[in-house]
Amino acid sequence: MQTNLIGHISTIFREKFGHVPAHIARAPGRVNLLGEHVDYNDGFVLPAAIDRATYIAFSPTGAPHSTLWAADFDQQVSFSPETISTKSQVDSSPIPEWGLYPAGVMWSLMEETLPAFSMNAVFASDVPRGSGLSSSASVEMAFMLAWQTLGGWTLPPMRRALLGQKAENHYVGVNCGIMDQFASACGVENKLLLLDCRSLEWKTIPLPEHVSIVIADTTVRRKLTSGEYNKRRAACDEAVRLLQQDLPYIESLRDINVEEFNRLAKKLPGEIEKRARHVVEEIERSNQAEALLEAGNVRNFGRLMNECHISLRDLYEVSCPELNVMVNIAQSIDGCYGARLTGAGFGGCTVNLVARENAIEFSRTLAKGYELETGLPPEIYITRASNGAELLR
Ligand code: GLA
């Protein structure tokens, strides 16, 4: 897949710009195993960068503006530092939605007074869009690396992730946490990443040898996801505000344990209580992840994944019928330790932890069962944890 995409963008680059690109970079998508919707509540997350990525071919240009060609859309944008703040192109037309991600990266670099020199670029991705695998973060991290390469400055990967998050929060307008950009920037081959979203300290955790991560794409895409996402985030902020009346020292839902929460839960309006309960219990679950994985206790870790799905479905209410069908079938197949929706939800993918020896048969059975029940052919693949964003040439 990787070599195909590199060949594809290089060919288009030559056609568009008349020479071979000076550089190629890639930045992966991610899958999250545990700790869902807790990154913006200062919790712990356990993602891995995956072997699907955004690839970008790029060269510096003497022009005053950058010209970017999105091979997946057959569309081009041209913008410069002068047009960025109005989200417009050099011809004054608005930057299309897909272009807001690279433009947002340029904007956040300008905010830091880091040079984002003009470039010609062609990019394409095999991270399916809107699927919960962070295609947006992979685009942001690919462009961040491209501008770093041309700008002659170097930021540590976590700083690049934070600037990508800033672009998405303040330029694109999605109030996301740090998990996706972090995983895309900091991924490590064959490892899970455990991030404390408060201190931003992180470490790698080896994935036990005998298990595979299987991603199952329902192929259902929901619109208005960012609106619902921002609403969930606002509900968490509201829960903190109300709980502070009794616990003035708490700064986020990370600061309250399940026991304390149970004691005070009645004081919260029903919907806010459900949202906050998911977060508080999910942080407790993700707190157990490291010890379980280190002890090789995949069975109990898988149970936490299953519990996480129920909580996302019933308390956080970010699942959908197709995701529930995919999870229910997966959990009934031999060799499946745990299955749940991954990412923001409202459609997209599930993540499954499966005994390696069963992974191929599991994928076949799951695909058949899902199509039988929904009429939709899913896309199912065994993924490998990969490195984070890197310059390939
Ligand atoms: C999206 C956001 C992340 C995170 C997840 C849910 O992927 O970009 O920051 O909040 O949803 O865990």
PDB file of C-alpha atoms in Angstrom, residues 74-221:
ATOM      1  CA  ASP A  74      -8.673  15.722  -7.313  1.00  0.00           C
ATOM      2  CA  GLN A  75      -8.673  19.251  -5.975  1.00  0.00           C
ATOM      3  CA  GLN A  76      -6.124  21.935  -5.329  1.00  0.00           C
ATOM      4  CA  VAL A  77      -5.797  24.839  -2.873  1.00  0.00           C
ATOM      5  CA  SER A  78      -3.410  27.791  -2.919  1.00  0.00           C
ATOM      6  CA  PHE A  79      -2.989  29.938   0.161  1.00  0.00           C
ATOM      7  CA  SER A  80      -0.367  32.193   1.701  1.00  0.00           C
ATOM      8  CA  PRO A  81       0.308  33.681   5.139  1.00  0.00           C
ATOM      9  CA  GLU A  82      -1.735  36.715   3.986  1.00  0.00           C
ATOM     10  CA  THR A  83      -4.874  34.727   3.141  1.00  0.00           C
ATOM     11  CA  ILE A  84      -4.722  32.252   6.029  1.00  0.00           C
ATOM     12  CA  SER A  85      -6.550  34.256   8.688  1.00  0.00           C
ATOM     13  CA  THR A  86      -9.645  34.691   6.490  1.00  0.00           C
ATOM     14  CA  LYS A  87      -9.583  30.997   5.520  1.00  0.00           C
ATOM     15  CA  SER A  88      -9.385  32.037   1.893  1.00  0.00           C
ATOM     16  CA  GLN A  89      -7.243  31.169  -1.099  1.00  0.00           C
ATOM     17  CA  VAL A  90      -5.092  33.488  -3.170  1.00  0.00           C
ATOM     18  CA  ASP A  91      -8.036  33.974  -5.589  1.00  0.00           C
ATOM     19  CA  SER A  92     -10.242  34.948  -2.566  1.00  0.00           C
ATOM     20  CA  SER A  93     -12.403  31.808  -2.777  1.00  0.00           C
ATOM     21  CA  PRO A  94     -12.886  29.958   0.548  1.00  0.00           C
ATOM     22  CA  ILE A  95     -10.484  27.150   1.431  1.00  0.00           C
ATOM     23  CA  PRO A  96     -12.471  23.886   1.054  1.00  0.00           C
ATOM     24  CA  GLU A  97     -12.961  21.782   4.174  1.00  0.00           C
ATOM     25  CA  TRP A  98     -10.145  19.319   3.422  1.00  0.00           C
ATOM     26  CA  GLY A  99      -7.757  22.265   2.961  1.00  0.00           C
ATOM     27  CA  LEU A 100      -8.463  23.646   6.439  1.00  0.00           C
ATOM     28  CA  TYR A 101      -6.225  20.970   7.996  1.00  0.00           C
ATOM     29  CA  PRO A 102      -2.994  21.945   6.200  1.00  0.00           C
ATOM     30  CA  ALA A 103      -3.980  25.623   6.319  1.00  0.00           C
ATOM     31  CA  GLY A 104      -4.580  25.259  10.068  1.00  0.00           C
ATOM     32  CA  VAL A 105      -1.083  23.841  10.448  1.00  0.00           C
ATOM     33  CA  MET A 106       0.389  26.858   8.651  1.00  0.00           C
ATOM     34  CA  TRP A 107      -1.743  29.123  10.862  1.00  0.00           C
ATOM     35  CA  SER A 108      -0.532  27.496  14.089  1.00  0.00           C
ATOM     36  CA  LEU A 109       3.103  27.735  12.936  1.00  0.00           C
ATOM     37  CA  MET A 110       2.590  31.423  12.195  1.00  0.00           C
ATOM     38  CA  GLU A 111       1.147  31.860  15.706  1.00  0.00           C
ATOM     39  CA  GLU A 112       4.456  30.476  17.021  1.00  0.00           C
ATOM     40  CA  THR A 113       6.402  32.676  14.590  1.00  0.00           C
ATOM     41  CA  LEU A 114       7.918  29.555  13.070  1.00  0.00           C
ATOM     42  CA  PRO A 115       8.524  29.849   9.317  1.00  0.00           C
ATOM     43  CA  ALA A 116       6.139  27.906   7.079  1.00  0.00           C
ATOM     44  CA  PHE A 117       7.786  28.493   3.718  1.00  0.00           C
ATOM     45  CA  SER A 118       5.791  28.143   0.514  1.00  0.00           C
ATOM     46  CA  MET A 119       5.659  24.652  -0.891  1.00  0.00           C
ATOM     47  CA  ASN A 120       4.194  22.679  -3.746  1.00  0.00           C
ATOM     48  CA  ALA A 121       2.740  19.436  -2.470  1.00  0.00           C
ATOM     49  CA  VAL A 122       0.671  16.437  -3.469  1.00  0.00           C
ATOM     50  CA  PHE A 123      -0.808  14.236  -0.785  1.00  0.00           C
ATOM     51  CA  ALA A 124      -2.971  11.126  -0.475  1.00  0.00           C
ATOM     52  CA  SER A 125      -4.040   8.868   2.355  1.00  0.00           C
ATOM     53  CA  ASP A 126      -5.080   5.291   2.924  1.00  0.00           C
ATOM     54  CA  VAL A 127      -6.552   6.140   6.326  1.00  0.00           C
ATOM     55  CA  PRO A 128     -10.291   6.035   5.623  1.00  0.00           C
ATOM     56  CA  ARG A 129     -11.863   9.436   6.304  1.00  0.00           C
ATOM     57  CA  GLY A 130     -14.444   9.832   9.066  1.00  0.00           C
ATOM     58  CA  SER A 131     -13.768   6.312  10.289  1.00  0.00           C
ATOM     59  CA  GLY A 132     -12.419   6.996  13.781  1.00  0.00           C
ATOM     60  CA  LEU A 133      -8.815   6.314  12.709  1.00  0.00           C
ATOM     61  CA  SER A 134      -7.677   9.953  12.788  1.00  0.00           C
ATOM     62  CA  SER A 135      -7.246  10.724   9.128  1.00  0.00           C
ATOM     63  CA  SER A 136      -7.313  14.446  10.009  1.00  0.00           C
ATOM     64  CA  ALA A 137      -4.501  14.186  12.529  1.00  0.00           C
ATOM     65  CA  SER A 138      -2.445  12.226  10.004  1.00  0.00           C
ATOM     66  CA  VAL A 139      -2.883  15.024   7.441  1.00  0.00           C
ATOM     67  CA  GLU A 140      -1.912  17.619  10.053  1.00  0.00           C
ATOM     68  CA  MET A 141       1.172  15.718  11.181  1.00  0.00           C
ATOM     69  CA  ALA A 142       2.282  15.074   7.586  1.00  0.00           C
ATOM     70  CA  PHE A 143       2.134  18.790   6.776  1.00  0.00           C
ATOM     71  CA  MET A 144       3.745  19.718  10.081  1.00  0.00           C
ATOM     72  CA  LEU A 145       6.718  17.542   9.162  1.00  0.00           C
ATOM     73  CA  ALA A 146       6.821  18.974   5.632  1.00  0.00           C
ATOM     74  CA  TRP A 147       6.959  22.557   6.917  1.00  0.00           C
ATOM     75  CA  GLN A 148       9.518  21.564   9.531  1.00  0.00           C
ATOM     76  CA  THR A 149      11.676  20.032   6.793  1.00  0.00           C
ATOM     77  CA  LEU A 150      11.539  23.187   4.683  1.00  0.00           C
ATOM     78  CA  GLY A 151      11.717  25.630   7.598  1.00  0.00           C
ATOM     79  CA  GLY A 152      15.003  24.500   9.078  1.00  0.00           C
ATOM     80  CA  TRP A 153      13.546  24.304  12.593  1.00  0.00           C
ATOM     81  CA  THR A 154      13.011  21.167  14.667  1.00  0.00           C
ATOM     82  CA  LEU A 155      10.358  20.610  17.270  1.00  0.00           C
ATOM     83  CA  PRO A 156      10.024  17.469  19.382  1.00  0.00           C
ATOM     84  CA  PRO A 157       7.158  15.248  18.175  1.00  0.00           C
ATOM     85  CA  MET A 158       4.948  16.099  21.171  1.00  0.00           C
ATOM     86  CA  ARG A 159       5.274  19.824  20.407  1.00  0.00           C
ATOM     87  CA  ARG A 160       4.280  19.181  16.810  1.00  0.00           C
ATOM     88  CA  ALA A 161       1.293  17.220  18.095  1.00  0.00           C
ATOM     89  CA  LEU A 162       0.234  20.106  20.343  1.00  0.00           C
ATOM     90  CA  LEU A 163       0.464  22.574  17.456  1.00  0.00           C
ATOM     91  CA  GLY A 164      -1.643  20.223  15.329  1.00  0.00           C
ATOM     92  CA  GLN A 165      -4.246  20.060  18.083  1.00  0.00           C
ATOM     93  CA  LYS A 166      -4.226  23.850  18.284  1.00  0.00           C
ATOM     94  CA  ALA A 167      -4.857  24.036  14.534  1.00  0.00           C
ATOM     95  CA  GLU A 168      -7.798  21.685  14.853  1.00  0.00           C
ATOM     96  CA  ASN A 169      -9.250  23.439  17.929  1.00  0.00           C
ATOM     97  CA  HIS A 170      -8.867  27.030  16.816  1.00  0.00           C
ATOM     98  CA  TYR A 171      -8.677  26.923  13.027  1.00  0.00           C
ATOM     99  CA  VAL A 172     -10.771  23.937  11.927  1.00  0.00           C
ATOM    100  CA  GLY A 173     -13.127  24.326  14.906  1.00  0.00           C
ATOM    101  CA  VAL A 174     -13.169  20.812  16.379  1.00  0.00           C
ATOM    102  CA  ASN A 175     -12.507  20.842  20.098  1.00  0.00           C
ATOM    103  CA  CYS A 176     -10.491  17.589  20.038  1.00  0.00           C
ATOM    104  CA  GLY A 177      -8.050  16.388  22.683  1.00  0.00           C
ATOM    105  CA  ILE A 178      -4.394  15.523  22.134  1.00  0.00           C
ATOM    106  CA  MET A 179      -4.608  11.759  21.565  1.00  0.00           C
ATOM    107  CA  ASP A 180      -4.760  11.613  17.763  1.00  0.00           C
ATOM    108  CA  GLN A 181      -1.986  14.059  16.947  1.00  0.00           C
ATOM    109  CA  PHE A 182       0.112  12.514  19.719  1.00  0.00           C
ATOM    110  CA  ALA A 183      -0.221   8.989  18.314  1.00  0.00           C
ATOM    111  CA  SER A 184       0.437  10.148  14.753  1.00  0.00           C
ATOM    112  CA  ALA A 185       3.539  12.096  15.825  1.00  0.00           C
ATOM    113  CA  CYS A 186       4.970   9.738  18.463  1.00  0.00           C
ATOM    114  CA  GLY A 187       4.002   6.225  17.295  1.00  0.00           C
ATOM    115  CA  VAL A 188       6.487   3.385  17.821  1.00  0.00           C
ATOM    116  CA  GLU A 189       6.585   0.212  15.749  1.00  0.00           C
ATOM    117  CA  ASN A 190       4.967  -2.814  17.426  1.00  0.00           C
ATOM    118  CA  LYS A 191       4.136  -0.842  20.558  1.00  0.00           C
ATOM    119  CA  LEU A 192       1.092   0.571  22.252  1.00  0.00           C
ATOM    120  CA  LEU A 193       1.477   4.088  23.618  1.00  0.00           C
ATOM    121  CA  LEU A 194       0.294   4.960  27.097  1.00  0.00           C
ATOM    122  CA  LEU A 195      -0.215   8.713  27.474  1.00  0.00           C
ATOM    123  CA  ASP A 196      -1.106  10.660  30.580  1.00  0.00           C
ATOM    124  CA  CYS A 197      -3.079  13.477  28.974  1.00  0.00           C
ATOM    125  CA  ARG A 198      -2.504  15.775  31.953  1.00  0.00           C
ATOM    126  CA  SER A 199       1.276  15.629  32.335  1.00  0.00           C
ATOM    127  CA  LEU A 200       1.808  14.572  28.693  1.00  0.00           C
ATOM    128  CA  GLU A 201       4.235  11.936  29.951  1.00  0.00           C
ATOM    129  CA  TRP A 202       4.103   8.760  27.930  1.00  0.00           C
ATOM    130  CA  LYS A 203       5.687   5.380  27.548  1.00  0.00           C
ATOM    131  CA  THR A 204       5.431   2.415  25.241  1.00  0.00           C
ATOM    132  CA  ILE A 205       3.853  -0.873  26.194  1.00  0.00           C
ATOM    133  CA  PRO A 206       4.607  -3.988  24.171  1.00  0.00           C
ATOM    134  CA  LEU A 207       1.640  -5.682  22.630  1.00  0.00           C
ATOM    135  CA  PRO A 208       1.668  -9.319  23.782  1.00  0.00           C
ATOM    136  CA  GLU A 209       3.124 -11.517  21.018  1.00  0.00           C
ATOM    137  CA  HIS A 210       0.142 -13.800  20.684  1.00  0.00           C
ATOM    138  CA  VAL A 211      -2.483 -11.143  19.942  1.00  0.00           C
ATOM    139  CA  SER A 212      -3.440  -9.175  16.843  1.00  0.00           C
ATOM    140  CA  ILE A 213      -5.263  -5.878  16.563  1.00  0.00           C
ATOM    141  CA  VAL A 214      -8.072  -6.194  14.055  1.00  0.00           C
ATOM    142  CA  ILE A 215      -9.840  -3.093  12.780  1.00  0.00           C
ATOM    143  CA  ALA A 216     -13.386  -3.479  11.453  1.00  0.00           C
ATOM    144  CA  ASP A 217     -14.860  -0.601   9.483  1.00  0.00           C
ATOM    145  CA  THR A 218     -18.669  -0.506   9.515  1.00  0.00           C
ATOM    146  CA  THR A 219     -18.370   1.847   6.489  1.00  0.00           C
ATOM    147  CA  VAL A 220     -21.062   3.980   8.147  1.00  0.00           C
ATOM    148  CA  ARG A 221     -20.150   7.658   8.253  1.00  0.00           C
TER     149      ARG A 221
END
